[in-house]
Amino acid sequence: MQNNAFELSLLEPEEKEMLSYIWNMIPAEDRQGMSEDDVLFVLDTMDDYLEEHGLITYDEQTEEATYSDGEVDETEQMEYIMTAAKAAHRSLTGVQVQLIMDAELQYGIEQGYYEDE
């Protein structure tokens, strides 16, 4: 568990703010058996999905991410995350993953990253 705390301590202030926002959006009963590390795992896996589908690229020198406009198949993305979670031996439920995805979307809308449709 100490390793997870170390990883969380390396987050940039904006990342910590987003993580806190998402964590607090998840109802307490749905957080059972989860940790903030699980939220980070889902967020990272969401980015992996986007990268695989050409919707995100990384500048190797600055390590900055550039997001491209495009459609995301949410069902396919959910299946991708659930497969990754199972492979990583994480006991996340579909409901928990959906709540994280929904909270990330809400955070993005509030921050102006996404348009509310």
PDB file of C-alpha atoms in Angstrom:
ATOM      1  CA  MET A   1       0.000   0.000   0.000  1.00  0.00           C
ATOM      2  CA  GLN A   2       2.933   2.288   0.629  1.00  0.00           C
ATOM      3  CA  ASN A   3       3.834   2.106  -3.064  1.00  0.00           C
ATOM      4  CA  ASN A   4       0.367   3.432  -3.962  1.00  0.00           C
ATOM      5  CA  ALA A   5       0.793   6.357  -1.568  1.00  0.00           C
ATOM      6  CA  PHE A   6       4.149   7.120  -3.168  1.00  0.00           C
ATOM      7  CA  GLU A   7       2.610   7.048  -6.651  1.00  0.00           C
ATOM      8  CA  LEU A   8      -0.200   9.349  -5.512  1.00  0.00           C
ATOM      9  CA  SER A   9       2.366  11.751  -4.031  1.00  0.00           C
ATOM     10  CA  LEU A  10       3.960  12.155  -7.470  1.00  0.00           C
ATOM     11  CA  LEU A  11       0.800  13.572  -9.032  1.00  0.00           C
ATOM     12  CA  GLU A  12       0.726  17.153 -10.225  1.00  0.00           C
ATOM     13  CA  PRO A  13      -1.644  19.473  -8.269  1.00  0.00           C
ATOM     14  CA  GLU A  14      -4.178  19.454 -11.137  1.00  0.00           C
ATOM     15  CA  GLU A  15      -4.108  15.644 -11.229  1.00  0.00           C
ATOM     16  CA  LYS A  16      -4.633  15.498  -7.453  1.00  0.00           C
ATOM     17  CA  GLU A  17      -7.586  17.879  -7.803  1.00  0.00           C
ATOM     18  CA  MET A  18      -9.137  15.719 -10.526  1.00  0.00           C
ATOM     19  CA  LEU A  19      -8.570  12.539  -8.524  1.00  0.00           C
ATOM     20  CA  SER A  20     -10.150  14.077  -5.432  1.00  0.00           C
ATOM     21  CA  TYR A  21     -13.118  15.336  -7.471  1.00  0.00           C
ATOM     22  CA  ILE A  22     -13.717  11.922  -9.045  1.00  0.00           C
ATOM     23  CA  TRP A  23     -13.251  10.055  -5.758  1.00  0.00           C
ATOM     24  CA  ASN A  24     -15.770  12.320  -4.014  1.00  0.00           C
ATOM     25  CA  MET A  25     -18.308  11.898  -6.844  1.00  0.00           C
ATOM     26  CA  ILE A  26     -18.438   8.133  -6.208  1.00  0.00           C
ATOM     27  CA  PRO A  27     -21.085   7.255  -3.608  1.00  0.00           C
ATOM     28  CA  ALA A  28     -19.572   5.808  -0.410  1.00  0.00           C
ATOM     29  CA  GLU A  29     -21.331   2.472  -0.887  1.00  0.00           C
ATOM     30  CA  ASP A  30     -19.776   2.116  -4.345  1.00  0.00           C
ATOM     31  CA  ARG A  31     -16.280   2.888  -3.007  1.00  0.00           C
ATOM     32  CA  GLN A  32     -16.351  -0.353  -0.999  1.00  0.00           C
ATOM     33  CA  GLY A  33     -13.239  -2.331  -1.905  1.00  0.00           C
ATOM     34  CA  MET A  34     -11.860   0.520  -4.026  1.00  0.00           C
ATOM     35  CA  SER A  35      -8.966   2.897  -3.566  1.00  0.00           C
ATOM     36  CA  GLU A  36      -7.839   6.098  -5.231  1.00  0.00           C
ATOM     37  CA  ASP A  37      -5.240   3.920  -6.955  1.00  0.00           C
ATOM     38  CA  ASP A  38      -8.121   2.096  -8.687  1.00  0.00           C
ATOM     39  CA  VAL A  39      -9.405   5.450  -9.954  1.00  0.00           C
ATOM     40  CA  LEU A  40      -5.944   6.236 -11.342  1.00  0.00           C
ATOM     41  CA  PHE A  41      -5.838   2.804 -12.968  1.00  0.00           C
ATOM     42  CA  VAL A  42      -9.149   3.464 -14.743  1.00  0.00           C
ATOM     43  CA  LEU A  43      -8.046   6.941 -15.846  1.00  0.00           C
ATOM     44  CA  ASP A  44      -4.746   5.573 -17.184  1.00  0.00           C
ATOM     45  CA  THR A  45      -6.562   2.759 -18.957  1.00  0.00           C
ATOM     46  CA  MET A  46      -8.979   5.258 -20.501  1.00  0.00           C
ATOM     47  CA  ASP A  47      -5.947   7.085 -21.920  1.00  0.00           C
ATOM     48  CA  ASP A  48      -4.478   3.775 -23.143  1.00  0.00           C
ATOM     49  CA  TYR A  49      -7.719   3.151 -25.017  1.00  0.00           C
ATOM     50  CA  LEU A  50      -7.609   6.632 -26.568  1.00  0.00           C
ATOM     51  CA  GLU A  51      -3.981   6.147 -27.558  1.00  0.00           C
ATOM     52  CA  GLU A  52      -4.754   2.798 -29.201  1.00  0.00           C
ATOM     53  CA  HIS A  53      -7.499   4.478 -31.211  1.00  0.00           C
ATOM     54  CA  GLY A  54      -5.362   7.442 -32.277  1.00  0.00           C
ATOM     55  CA  LEU A  55      -7.257   9.949 -30.143  1.00  0.00           C
ATOM     56  CA  ILE A  56      -4.310  10.864 -27.927  1.00  0.00           C
ATOM     57  CA  THR A  57      -0.629  11.343 -28.710  1.00  0.00           C
ATOM     58  CA  TYR A  58       2.325  12.107 -26.457  1.00  0.00           C
ATOM     59  CA  ASP A  59       5.250  14.405 -27.108  1.00  0.00           C
ATOM     60  CA  GLU A  60       8.255  12.281 -26.147  1.00  0.00           C
ATOM     61  CA  GLN A  61      10.331  15.289 -25.068  1.00  0.00           C
ATOM     62  CA  THR A  62       7.787  17.168 -22.966  1.00  0.00           C
ATOM     63  CA  GLU A  63       5.593  14.142 -22.125  1.00  0.00           C
ATOM     64  CA  GLU A  64       2.582  16.374 -22.824  1.00  0.00           C
ATOM     65  CA  ALA A  65      -0.573  14.698 -24.104  1.00  0.00           C
ATOM     66  CA  THR A  66      -2.507  16.017 -27.088  1.00  0.00           C
ATOM     67  CA  TYR A  67      -6.106  14.888 -27.432  1.00  0.00           C
ATOM     68  CA  SER A  68      -7.712  14.684 -30.862  1.00  0.00           C
ATOM     69  CA  ASP A  69     -11.373  15.194 -31.633  1.00  0.00           C
ATOM     70  CA  GLY A  70     -13.167  11.979 -32.366  1.00  0.00           C
ATOM     71  CA  GLU A  71     -15.923   9.671 -31.301  1.00  0.00           C
ATOM     72  CA  VAL A  72     -15.360   7.273 -28.426  1.00  0.00           C
ATOM     73  CA  ASP A  73     -17.413   4.086 -28.324  1.00  0.00           C
ATOM     74  CA  GLU A  74     -18.175   4.084 -24.593  1.00  0.00           C
ATOM     75  CA  THR A  75     -19.264   0.432 -24.583  1.00  0.00           C
ATOM     76  CA  GLU A  76     -16.032  -0.612 -26.271  1.00  0.00           C
ATOM     77  CA  GLN A  77     -14.024   1.590 -23.913  1.00  0.00           C
ATOM     78  CA  MET A  78     -15.779   0.032 -20.914  1.00  0.00           C
ATOM     79  CA  GLU A  79     -14.994  -3.480 -22.181  1.00  0.00           C
ATOM     80  CA  TYR A  80     -11.361  -2.435 -22.711  1.00  0.00           C
ATOM     81  CA  ILE A  81     -11.105  -1.146 -19.129  1.00  0.00           C
ATOM     82  CA  MET A  82     -12.808  -4.214 -17.633  1.00  0.00           C
ATOM     83  CA  THR A  83     -10.457  -6.521 -19.562  1.00  0.00           C
ATOM     84  CA  ALA A  84      -7.443  -4.524 -18.345  1.00  0.00           C
ATOM     85  CA  ALA A  85      -8.746  -4.538 -14.754  1.00  0.00           C
ATOM     86  CA  LYS A  86      -9.204  -8.304 -14.829  1.00  0.00           C
ATOM     87  CA  ALA A  87      -5.698  -8.780 -16.283  1.00  0.00           C
ATOM     88  CA  ALA A  88      -4.299  -6.547 -13.517  1.00  0.00           C
ATOM     89  CA  HIS A  89      -6.201  -8.582 -10.878  1.00  0.00           C
ATOM     90  CA  ARG A  90      -8.279  -5.602  -9.825  1.00  0.00           C
ATOM     91  CA  SER A  91     -11.713  -6.365  -8.407  1.00  0.00           C
ATOM     92  CA  LEU A  92     -13.474  -3.375  -9.935  1.00  0.00           C
ATOM     93  CA  THR A  93     -17.102  -3.792 -10.888  1.00  0.00           C
ATOM     94  CA  GLY A  94     -18.694  -2.440 -14.023  1.00  0.00           C
ATOM     95  CA  VAL A  95     -20.685  -0.026 -11.870  1.00  0.00           C
ATOM     96  CA  GLN A  96     -17.504   1.303 -10.246  1.00  0.00           C
ATOM     97  CA  VAL A  97     -15.784   1.764 -13.610  1.00  0.00           C
ATOM     98  CA  GLN A  98     -18.861   3.507 -15.032  1.00  0.00           C
ATOM     99  CA  LEU A  99     -19.008   5.842 -12.031  1.00  0.00           C
ATOM    100  CA  ILE A 100     -15.339   6.754 -12.531  1.00  0.00           C
ATOM    101  CA  MET A 101     -15.889   7.336 -16.255  1.00  0.00           C
ATOM    102  CA  ASP A 102     -18.986   9.473 -15.561  1.00  0.00           C
ATOM    103  CA  ALA A 103     -17.179  11.519 -12.900  1.00  0.00           C
ATOM    104  CA  GLU A 104     -14.200  12.047 -15.237  1.00  0.00           C
ATOM    105  CA  LEU A 105     -16.580  13.301 -17.923  1.00  0.00           C
ATOM    106  CA  GLN A 106     -18.313  15.645 -15.456  1.00  0.00           C
ATOM    107  CA  TYR A 107     -14.943  16.975 -14.288  1.00  0.00           C
ATOM    108  CA  GLY A 108     -13.889  17.514 -17.894  1.00  0.00           C
ATOM    109  CA  ILE A 109     -17.096  19.409 -18.686  1.00  0.00           C
ATOM    110  CA  GLU A 110     -16.664  21.633 -15.616  1.00  0.00           C
ATOM    111  CA  GLN A 111     -13.027  22.338 -16.554  1.00  0.00           C
ATOM    112  CA  GLY A 112     -13.935  23.082 -20.166  1.00  0.00           C
ATOM    113  CA  TYR A 113     -12.106  20.050 -21.596  1.00  0.00           C
ATOM    114  CA  TYR A 114     -15.319  18.602 -23.010  1.00  0.00           C
ATOM    115  CA  GLU A 115     -18.495  20.101 -24.351  1.00  0.00           C
ATOM    116  CA  ASP A 116     -21.714  19.153 -22.613  1.00  0.00           C
ATOM    117  CA  GLU A 117     -23.892  17.420 -25.185  1.00  0.00           C
TER     118      GLU A 117
END
